[in-house]
Amino acid sequence: MLERFLIVEKKINPMKKLMAIIFLTCSLPCFCQDEDSLAEKGFDPTNLFTGGSVSVNLGGYNNTFLAGVNPHFGYTFSRWIDAAAVINFQYYTTRDQFNNKYRSTTYGLGLFTRIYPVRFIFLQAQPEYNFIKQKFIPFSGTTSKDNINAPSLLVGAGYTSSRSDKNTFTYLSILVDVLKDINSPYIDGNGNLIPIIRAGFNIGLNRNRNRR
């Protein structure tokens, strides 16, 4: 009974952490607006942006391959902070030293906050919750399938091409999942972090309104 309780506790704690992180991620832009943005009261449609990224990870001693796409839609809160909702799709495959294969397809939702200490560099925090379809293909034996869920917290940094408040730019980032949930799509079979390299673009919306 005690072992069962400990297992349940391990499953609950990451979810509680994720909910707290999501709350902080959503709240941070509201507290971090600069004086210029506060002076412009109300919703400004020229601050909306969209875009997306592609993530790829190759290699490793266990023949790991990871690829994903991540469209986003968000709002610029100030000259140095953006926030957005993200859709996550990812495919992952690996093979161990015994030639057993593992494959997974991941669908998820997340939120990111990006802080720009300078115009061309950003720091990013992105809580996610993912739904994962798994397939295990042994070298000999029967293939098995399973569906699992996992919270993640991706943190890292990136480089942009001349970002401004309402600019369109490209970026390159590297992130890792610091929650390291046992079911996370961002760790390998040995519990090691898989660096997530994402190349993407950002497009400012409604920019023509400023020219009228």
Coordinates of N, CA and C in Angstrom, one line a residue:
M1 N 0.8 -1.2 0.0 CA 0.0 0.0 0.0 C 0.9 1.3 0.0
L2 N 1.9 1.2 0.8 CA 2.8 2.4 0.9 C 3.5 2.6 -0.5
E3 N 3.9 1.5 -1.1 CA 4.6 1.7 -2.4 C 3.6 2.3 -3.4
R4 N 2.3 1.9 -3.4 CA 1.3 2.4 -4.3 C 1.1 3.9 -4.0
F5 N 1.1 4.3 -2.8 CA 0.9 5.7 -2.4 C 2.1 6.5 -3.0
L6 N 3.3 6.0 -2.8 CA 4.5 6.7 -3.3 C 4.4 6.9 -4.8
I7 N 4.0 5.9 -5.5 CA 3.9 5.9 -7.0 C 2.9 7.0 -7.4
V8 N 1.7 7.0 -6.7 CA 0.7 8.0 -7.0 C 1.2 9.4 -6.7
E9 N 2.0 9.6 -5.6 CA 2.5 10.9 -5.2 C 3.5 11.4 -6.3
K10 N 4.3 10.5 -6.8 CA 5.2 10.8 -7.9 C 4.5 11.3 -9.1
K11 N 3.4 10.7 -9.4 CA 2.6 11.1 -10.6 C 1.9 12.5 -10.4
I12 N 1.5 12.8 -9.1 CA 0.8 14.0 -8.9 C 1.7 15.2 -8.8
N13 N 2.8 15.1 -8.2 CA 3.7 16.2 -7.9 C 4.1 16.9 -9.2
P14 N 4.5 16.2 -10.3 CA 4.9 16.9 -11.5 C 3.7 17.7 -12.1
M15 N 2.5 17.2 -11.9 CA 1.3 17.9 -12.4 C 1.1 19.2 -11.6
K16 N 1.3 19.1 -10.3 CA 1.1 20.3 -9.5 C 2.2 21.4 -9.9
K17 N 3.4 20.9 -10.1 CA 4.5 21.8 -10.5 C 4.1 22.5 -11.8
L18 N 3.6 21.7 -12.7 CA 3.3 22.2 -14.1 C 2.2 23.3 -14.0
M19 N 1.2 23.0 -13.2 CA 0.1 24.0 -13.0 C 0.6 25.3 -12.4
A20 N 1.5 25.2 -11.4 CA 2.1 26.4 -10.8 C 3.0 27.2 -11.9
I21 N 3.7 26.4 -12.7 CA 4.6 27.0 -13.7 C 3.7 27.7 -14.7
I22 N 2.6 27.1 -15.2 CA 1.7 27.7 -16.1 C 1.2 29.0 -15.6
F23 N 0.8 29.0 -14.3 CA 0.2 30.2 -13.7 C 1.3 31.3 -13.7
L24 N 2.5 31.0 -13.4 CA 3.6 32.0 -13.4 C 3.9 32.5 -14.8
T25 N 3.9 31.6 -15.7 CA 4.2 31.9 -17.1 C 3.1 32.9 -17.6
C26 N 1.8 32.6 -17.3 CA 0.8 33.5 -17.8 C 0.8 34.8 -17.1
S27 N 1.2 34.9 -15.8 CA 1.2 36.1 -15.0 C 2.4 37.0 -15.3
L28 N 3.5 36.4 -15.7 CA 4.7 37.2 -15.9 C 4.6 38.3 -16.8
P29 N 4.0 38.1 -18.0 CA 3.9 39.3 -18.9 C 3.1 40.5 -18.4
C30 N 2.1 40.2 -17.5 CA 1.3 41.2 -17.0 C 2.1 42.1 -16.0
F31 N 3.0 41.5 -15.3 CA 3.8 42.2 -14.3 C 5.0 42.9 -14.9
C32 N 5.4 42.4 -16.1 CA 6.7 42.9 -16.7 C 6.5 43.9 -17.8
Q33 N 5.4 44.5 -18.0 CA 5.2 45.5 -19.0 C 6.0 46.8 -18.6
D34 N 6.6 47.4 -19.6 CA 7.3 48.6 -19.3 C 6.4 49.8 -19.4
E35 N 6.9 51.0 -19.1 CA 6.1 52.2 -19.0 C 5.4 52.5 -20.3
D36 N 6.1 52.3 -21.4 CA 5.5 52.6 -22.7 C 4.3 51.8 -23.0
S37 N 4.3 50.5 -22.6 CA 3.2 49.6 -22.9 C 2.0 49.9 -22.0
L38 N 2.4 50.3 -20.7 CA 1.3 50.7 -19.8 C 0.6 52.0 -20.2
A39 N 1.3 52.9 -20.9 CA 0.7 54.1 -21.3 C -0.3 53.9 -22.4
E40 N -0.1 52.8 -23.2 CA -1.0 52.5 -24.3 C -2.1 51.5 -23.7
K41 N -3.1 52.1 -23.1 CA -4.1 51.2 -22.4 C -4.9 50.5 -23.4
G42 N -5.4 49.3 -23.0 CA -6.3 48.5 -23.9 C -5.5 47.6 -24.9
F43 N -6.3 46.8 -25.5 CA -5.7 45.8 -26.5 C -5.3 46.5 -27.7
D44 N -4.1 46.2 -28.2 CA -3.5 46.7 -29.4 C -3.3 45.6 -30.4
P45 N -4.1 45.5 -31.5 CA -4.0 44.4 -32.4 C -2.7 44.4 -33.2
T46 N -2.0 45.5 -33.2 CA -0.7 45.5 -33.9 C 0.4 44.7 -33.1
N47 N 0.1 44.4 -31.8 CA 1.0 43.6 -31.0 C 0.8 42.1 -31.2
L48 N -0.2 41.7 -32.0 CA -0.4 40.3 -32.2 C 0.7 39.7 -33.2
F49 N 1.1 38.5 -33.0 CA 2.0 37.8 -33.9 C 1.7 36.3 -34.0
T50 N 2.2 35.7 -35.1 CA 2.1 34.3 -35.2 C 3.5 33.8 -35.8
G51 N 3.5 32.5 -36.0 CA 4.8 31.9 -36.5 C 4.9 30.5 -36.1
G52 N 6.1 30.0 -36.0 CA 6.3 28.6 -35.7 C 7.7 28.2 -35.8
S53 N 8.0 26.9 -35.5 CA 9.4 26.4 -35.5 C 9.4 25.0 -35.9
V54 N 10.5 24.5 -36.3 CA 10.8 23.1 -36.6 C 11.9 22.7 -35.7
S55 N 11.8 21.5 -35.1 CA 12.8 21.0 -34.2 C 13.3 19.7 -34.7
V56 N 14.7 19.5 -34.6 CA 15.3 18.3 -35.1 C 16.4 17.9 -34.2
N57 N 16.5 16.6 -33.9 CA 17.7 16.1 -33.1 C 18.1 14.8 -33.7
L58 N 19.3 14.6 -34.1 CA 19.8 13.4 -34.7 C 21.0 12.9 -33.9
G59 N 21.2 11.5 -34.1 CA 22.4 10.9 -33.6 C 22.3 10.4 -32.2
G60 N 23.5 10.3 -31.6 CA 23.5 9.7 -30.2 C 23.9 8.2 -30.4
Y61 N 24.4 7.7 -29.3 CA 24.8 6.3 -29.3 C 23.7 5.3 -29.5
N62 N 22.4 5.8 -29.2 CA 21.3 4.9 -29.4 C 20.4 5.2 -30.6
N63 N 21.1 5.8 -31.6 CA 20.4 6.1 -32.9 C 19.1 6.8 -32.7
T64 N 19.1 7.9 -32.0 CA 17.9 8.7 -31.8 C 17.6 9.7 -32.9
F65 N 16.3 9.8 -33.2 CA 15.9 10.8 -34.2 C 14.6 11.4 -33.7
L66 N 14.6 12.8 -33.7 CA 13.5 13.5 -33.2 C 13.2 14.7 -34.1
A67 N 11.9 14.8 -34.5 CA 11.5 15.9 -35.4 C 10.2 16.4 -35.0
G68 N 9.9 17.7 -35.1 CA 8.7 18.3 -34.6 C 8.4 19.6 -35.3
V69 N 7.1 20.0 -35.2 CA 6.7 21.3 -35.7 C 5.9 22.0 -34.6
N70 N 6.0 23.3 -34.4 CA 5.4 24.0 -33.3 C 4.9 25.3 -33.7
P71 N 3.6 25.4 -34.2 CA 3.0 26.7 -34.6 C 2.6 27.5 -33.3
H72 N 2.7 28.8 -33.3 CA 2.3 29.6 -32.2 C 1.6 30.8 -32.6
F73 N 0.8 31.4 -31.6 CA 0.1 32.6 -31.7 C 0.2 33.4 -30.4
G74 N 0.6 34.7 -30.5 CA 0.8 35.4 -29.3 C 0.7 36.9 -29.4
Y75 N 1.3 37.5 -28.3 CA 1.1 39.0 -28.1 C 2.4 39.5 -27.5
T76 N 2.8 40.7 -28.1 CA 3.9 41.4 -27.6 C 3.5 42.4 -26.5
F77 N 3.9 42.1 -25.2 CA 3.5 42.9 -24.1 C 4.3 44.2 -23.9
S78 N 5.6 44.1 -24.3 CA 6.5 45.3 -24.2 C 7.6 45.1 -25.2
R79 N 8.6 46.0 -25.2 CA 9.7 45.9 -26.1 C 10.6 44.7 -25.8
W80 N 10.4 44.1 -24.6 CA 11.3 43.1 -24.2 C 10.6 41.8 -23.7
I81 N 9.3 41.7 -23.9 CA 8.7 40.4 -23.5 C 7.5 40.0 -24.4
D82 N 7.5 38.8 -24.9 CA 6.4 38.2 -25.7 C 5.9 37.0 -24.9
A83 N 4.6 36.7 -25.2 CA 4.0 35.4 -24.7 C 3.1 34.9 -25.8
A84 N 3.0 33.5 -25.8 CA 2.2 32.9 -26.9 C 1.7 31.5 -26.5
A85 N 0.6 31.1 -27.1 CA 0.1 29.7 -27.0 C 0.8 28.9 -28.1
V86 N 1.1 27.6 -27.8 CA 1.9 26.8 -28.8 C 1.1 25.5 -28.9
I87 N 1.1 25.0 -30.2 CA 0.7 23.6 -30.5 C 1.9 22.8 -30.8
N88 N 2.0 21.6 -30.2 CA 3.2 20.8 -30.3 C 2.9 19.5 -31.1
F89 N 3.6 19.2 -32.1 CA 3.6 17.9 -32.7 C 5.0 17.4 -32.9
Q90 N 5.2 16.1 -32.5 CA 6.6 15.6 -32.5 C 6.6 14.1 -32.8
Y91 N 7.6 13.7 -33.6 CA 7.9 12.2 -33.8 C 9.2 11.9 -33.3
Y92 N 9.3 10.8 -32.6 CA 10.6 10.3 -32.0 C 10.8 8.9 -32.2
T93 N 12.0 8.5 -32.5 CA 12.4 7.1 -32.7 C 13.8 6.8 -32.1
T94 N 14.0 5.7 -31.5 CA 15.3 5.3 -31.0 C 15.5 3.8 -31.1
R95 N 16.7 3.3 -31.1 CA 17.0 1.9 -31.1 C 18.1 1.6 -30.1
D96 N 17.9 0.6 -29.3 CA 18.9 0.3 -28.3 C 20.0 -0.7 -28.8
Q97 N 20.9 -1.0 -27.9 CA 22.0 -1.9 -28.4 C 21.6 -3.3 -28.7
F98 N 20.4 -3.7 -28.3 CA 19.9 -5.0 -28.7 C 19.0 -5.0 -29.9
N99 N 19.0 -3.9 -30.6 CA 18.2 -3.7 -31.8 C 16.7 -3.6 -31.5
N100 N 16.3 -3.4 -30.3 CA 14.9 -3.1 -30.0 C 14.5 -1.7 -30.4
K101 N 13.4 -1.4 -31.0 CA 13.0 -0.1 -31.5 C 11.9 0.5 -30.7
Y102 N 12.0 1.8 -30.4 CA 10.9 2.5 -29.8 C 10.5 3.7 -30.6
R103 N 9.2 3.9 -30.8 CA 8.7 5.0 -31.6 C 7.6 5.7 -30.8
S104 N 7.5 7.0 -31.0 CA 6.4 7.7 -30.3 C 5.9 8.9 -31.2
T105 N 4.6 9.2 -31.1 CA 4.1 10.4 -31.7 C 3.4 11.2 -30.6
T106 N 3.8 12.5 -30.6 CA 3.3 13.4 -29.5 C 2.5 14.5 -30.0
Y107 N 1.4 14.8 -29.3 CA 0.5 16.0 -29.6 C 0.4 16.7 -28.2
G108 N 0.5 18.0 -28.3 CA 0.4 18.7 -27.0 C 0.1 20.2 -27.2
L109 N -0.1 20.8 -26.0 CA -0.4 22.3 -25.9 C 0.6 22.9 -24.9
G110 N 0.9 24.1 -25.2 CA 1.8 24.8 -24.2 C 1.7 26.3 -24.3
L111 N 2.5 27.0 -23.4 CA 2.5 28.4 -23.4 C 4.0 28.8 -23.3
F112 N 4.5 29.8 -24.0 CA 5.8 30.3 -23.8 C 5.9 31.8 -23.4
T113 N 6.9 32.1 -22.6 CA 7.2 33.5 -22.4 C 8.7 33.7 -22.8
R114 N 8.9 34.7 -23.6 CA 10.3 35.0 -24.1 C 10.6 36.4 -23.5
I115 N 11.8 36.5 -22.9 CA 12.3 37.8 -22.4 C 13.6 38.1 -23.2
Y116 N 13.6 39.3 -23.7 CA 14.7 39.8 -24.6 C 15.6 40.8 -23.8
P117 N 16.7 40.3 -23.2 CA 17.6 41.2 -22.5 C 18.3 42.2 -23.5
V118 N 18.5 41.7 -24.7 CA 18.9 42.5 -25.8 C 18.1 42.1 -27.0
R119 N 18.1 42.9 -28.1 CA 17.2 42.8 -29.2 C 17.4 41.4 -29.9
F120 N 18.6 40.9 -29.9 CA 18.8 39.7 -30.7 C 19.0 38.4 -29.9
I121 N 18.8 38.4 -28.6 CA 18.9 37.2 -27.8 C 17.6 37.2 -26.9
F122 N 17.1 36.0 -26.7 CA 15.9 35.8 -25.8 C 16.1 34.6 -24.9
L123 N 15.5 34.7 -23.7 CA 15.4 33.6 -22.8 C 14.0 33.1 -22.8
Q124 N 13.8 31.8 -22.8 CA 12.4 31.2 -22.9 C 12.1 30.2 -21.9
A125 N 10.9 30.2 -21.4 CA 10.3 29.2 -20.5 C 9.0 28.8 -21.1
Q126 N 8.8 27.5 -21.3 CA 7.6 27.0 -22.0 C 7.0 25.7 -21.3
P127 N 6.0 25.8 -20.4 CA 5.3 24.7 -19.9 C 4.5 24.0 -21.0
E128 N 4.4 22.7 -21.0 CA 3.6 22.0 -22.0 C 2.9 20.8 -21.3
Y129 N 1.9 20.3 -21.9 CA 1.3 19.0 -21.5 C 1.1 18.2 -22.8
N130 N 1.7 17.0 -22.8 CA 1.7 16.3 -24.1 C 1.0 14.9 -23.9
F131 N 0.4 14.5 -25.0 CA -0.3 13.2 -25.1 C 0.5 12.4 -26.1
I132 N 0.9 11.2 -25.7 CA 1.9 10.5 -26.4 C 1.4 9.1 -26.8
K133 N 1.5 8.7 -28.1 CA 1.3 7.4 -28.5 C 2.6 6.6 -28.7
Q134 N 2.8 5.5 -28.0 CA 4.0 4.8 -28.0 C 3.9 3.5 -28.8
K135 N 5.0 3.0 -29.4 CA 5.1 1.7 -30.0 C 6.5 1.1 -29.7
F136 N 6.5 -0.1 -29.1 CA 7.7 -0.8 -28.8 C 7.8 -2.0 -29.8
I137 N 8.9 -2.1 -30.5 CA 9.1 -3.1 -31.5 C 10.4 -3.9 -31.1
P138 N 10.2 -5.0 -30.4 CA 11.4 -5.8 -30.0 C 12.0 -6.5 -31.2
F139 N 13.3 -6.8 -31.0 CA 14.1 -7.5 -32.0 C 13.4 -8.9 -32.3
S140 N 12.9 -9.5 -31.3 CA 12.1 -10.7 -31.5 C 11.0 -10.7 -30.5
G141 N 9.8 -10.9 -30.9 CA 8.7 -10.9 -30.0 C 7.5 -10.1 -30.6
T142 N 6.6 -9.8 -29.8 CA 5.3 -9.1 -30.2 C 5.5 -7.6 -30.0
T143 N 5.0 -6.8 -30.9 CA 5.0 -5.4 -30.8 C 3.9 -4.9 -29.8
S144 N 4.2 -4.0 -29.0 CA 3.3 -3.5 -28.0 C 3.1 -2.0 -28.2
K145 N 1.8 -1.5 -27.8 CA 1.5 -0.1 -28.0 C 0.9 0.4 -26.6
D146 N 1.0 1.7 -26.4 CA 0.5 2.3 -25.2 C 0.3 3.8 -25.4
N147 N -0.6 4.4 -24.7 CA -0.9 5.8 -24.7 C -0.6 6.4 -23.3
I148 N 0.2 7.4 -23.2 CA 0.6 8.1 -22.0 C 0.5 9.6 -22.1
N149 N 0.6 10.3 -20.9 CA 0.6 11.7 -20.9 C 1.8 12.2 -20.1
A150 N 2.3 13.4 -20.3 CA 3.4 13.9 -19.6 C 3.5 15.4 -19.6
P151 N 3.8 16.0 -18.4 CA 4.1 17.4 -18.3 C 5.5 17.7 -18.6
S152 N 5.8 18.8 -19.2 CA 7.2 19.2 -19.5 C 7.4 20.7 -19.2
L153 N 8.6 21.1 -18.9 CA 8.9 22.5 -18.8 C 10.2 22.7 -19.6
L154 N 10.1 23.3 -20.7 CA 11.2 23.6 -21.6 C 11.8 25.0 -21.2
V155 N 13.1 25.0 -21.0 CA 13.8 26.3 -20.7 C 15.0 26.3 -21.6
G156 N 15.4 27.5 -22.0 CA 16.6 27.7 -22.8 C 16.7 29.1 -23.3
A157 N 17.4 29.2 -24.4 CA 17.7 30.6 -25.0 C 17.8 30.5 -26.5
G158 N 17.7 31.6 -27.1 CA 17.7 31.7 -28.6 C 18.3 33.0 -29.1
Y159 N 18.6 32.9 -30.4 CA 19.1 34.1 -31.2 C 18.2 34.5 -32.3
T160 N 17.9 35.8 -32.4 CA 17.0 36.3 -33.4 C 17.7 37.2 -34.4
S161 N 17.0 37.4 -35.6 CA 17.6 38.3 -36.6 C 16.9 39.6 -36.4
S162 N 17.4 40.5 -35.7 CA 17.0 41.9 -35.6 C 15.5 42.0 -35.2
R163 N 15.2 41.6 -34.0 CA 13.8 41.6 -33.5 C 13.5 43.0 -33.0
S164 N 12.2 43.5 -33.2 CA 11.7 44.7 -32.6 C 10.3 44.4 -32.2
D165 N 9.6 45.4 -31.6 CA 8.3 45.2 -31.1 C 7.3 44.6 -32.0
K166 N 7.3 45.1 -33.3 CA 6.3 44.6 -34.2 C 7.0 44.0 -35.5
N167 N 8.1 43.5 -35.3 CA 9.0 43.1 -36.4 C 8.7 41.6 -36.8
T168 N 9.1 41.3 -38.0 CA 9.1 39.9 -38.5 C 10.5 39.4 -38.5
F169 N 10.8 38.2 -37.9 CA 12.2 37.8 -37.7 C 12.3 36.3 -37.7
T170 N 13.5 35.8 -37.9 CA 13.7 34.4 -37.8 C 14.5 34.1 -36.5
Y171 N 14.5 32.9 -36.0 CA 15.3 32.6 -34.8 C 15.7 31.2 -34.7
L172 N 16.7 31.0 -33.8 CA 17.2 29.6 -33.6 C 17.4 29.5 -32.0
S173 N 16.8 28.4 -31.5 CA 16.8 28.3 -30.0 C 17.2 26.8 -29.7
I174 N 17.7 26.7 -28.4 CA 18.0 25.4 -27.8 C 17.3 25.3 -26.5
L175 N 16.5 24.2 -26.2 CA 15.8 24.1 -25.0 C 16.0 22.7 -24.4
V176 N 15.8 22.5 -23.1 CA 15.8 21.2 -22.5 C 14.6 21.2 -21.5
D177 N 14.1 19.9 -21.2 CA 13.0 19.7 -20.3 C 13.5 19.5 -18.9
V178 N 13.4 20.5 -18.1 CA 14.0 20.4 -16.7 C 13.1 19.6 -15.8
L179 N 11.8 19.4 -16.1 CA 11.0 18.5 -15.3 C 11.4 17.1 -15.3
K180 N 11.9 16.6 -16.5 CA 12.4 15.2 -16.6 C 11.4 14.2 -16.1
D181 N 10.1 14.4 -16.5 CA 9.1 13.4 -16.2 C 9.5 12.1 -16.9
I182 N 9.2 11.0 -16.2 CA 9.6 9.7 -16.8 C 9.0 9.4 -18.1
N183 N 7.8 10.0 -18.4 CA 7.2 9.8 -19.7 C 7.4 10.9 -20.7
S184 N 8.3 11.9 -20.4 CA 8.6 13.0 -21.2 C 9.1 12.6 -22.6
P185 N 8.6 13.2 -23.7 CA 9.2 12.9 -25.0 C 10.6 13.5 -25.2
Y186 N 11.1 14.3 -24.2 CA 12.3 15.0 -24.4 C 13.5 14.3 -23.6
I187 N 13.3 13.1 -23.1 CA 14.3 12.4 -22.5 C 14.4 11.0 -23.1
D188 N 15.6 10.4 -23.1 CA 15.8 9.1 -23.8 C 15.5 8.0 -22.8
G189 N 15.7 6.7 -23.2 CA 15.3 5.6 -22.4 C 16.2 5.5 -21.1
N190 N 17.3 6.2 -21.1 CA 18.1 6.1 -19.9 C 17.9 7.3 -19.0
G191 N 16.9 8.2 -19.3 CA 16.6 9.3 -18.5 C 17.5 10.5 -18.8
N192 N 18.2 10.5 -19.8 CA 19.1 11.6 -20.2 C 18.3 12.7 -21.0
L193 N 18.6 13.9 -20.8 CA 18.0 15.0 -21.5 C 18.3 15.0 -23.0
I194 N 17.4 15.2 -23.8 CA 17.6 15.4 -25.3 C 17.5 16.9 -25.6
P195 N 18.6 17.5 -26.0 CA 18.5 18.9 -26.4 C 17.6 19.1 -27.5
I196 N 16.7 20.1 -27.5 CA 15.8 20.4 -28.5 C 16.2 21.7 -29.3
I197 N 16.6 21.5 -30.5 CA 17.1 22.6 -31.3 C 15.9 23.0 -32.3
R198 N 15.5 24.3 -32.2 CA 14.4 24.7 -33.0 C 14.8 25.9 -33.8
A199 N 14.5 25.9 -35.1 CA 14.6 27.0 -36.0 C 13.2 27.4 -36.4
G200 N 13.0 28.7 -36.4 CA 11.6 29.2 -36.6 C 11.5 30.6 -37.1
F201 N 10.3 31.1 -37.2 CA 10.1 32.5 -37.7 C 8.9 33.1 -36.9
N202 N 8.9 34.4 -36.9 CA 7.9 35.2 -36.2 C 7.3 36.2 -37.2
I203 N 6.0 36.4 -37.2 CA 5.4 37.3 -38.2 C 4.5 38.3 -37.4
G204 N 4.8 39.6 -37.4 CA 3.9 40.5 -36.8 C 2.6 40.7 -37.6
L205 N 1.5 40.8 -36.9 CA 0.2 40.9 -37.6 C -0.3 42.3 -37.5
N206 N -1.2 42.7 -38.4 CA -1.9 44.0 -38.4 C -0.9 45.2 -38.5
R207 N 0.2 45.0 -39.0 CA 1.2 46.0 -39.0 C 0.8 47.2 -39.9
N208 N 0.0 46.9 -40.9 CA -0.4 48.0 -41.9 C -1.2 49.1 -41.2
R209 N -1.8 48.8 -40.0 CA -2.6 49.7 -39.3 C -1.8 50.9 -38.9
N210 N -0.5 50.7 -38.6 CA 0.3 51.8 -38.1 C 0.7 52.8 -39.3
R211 N 0.4 52.4 -40.5 CA 0.8 53.2 -41.6 C -0.4 54.1 -42.1
R212 N -1.6 53.9 -41.5 CA -2.7 54.7 -41.9 C -2.7 56.1 -41.3

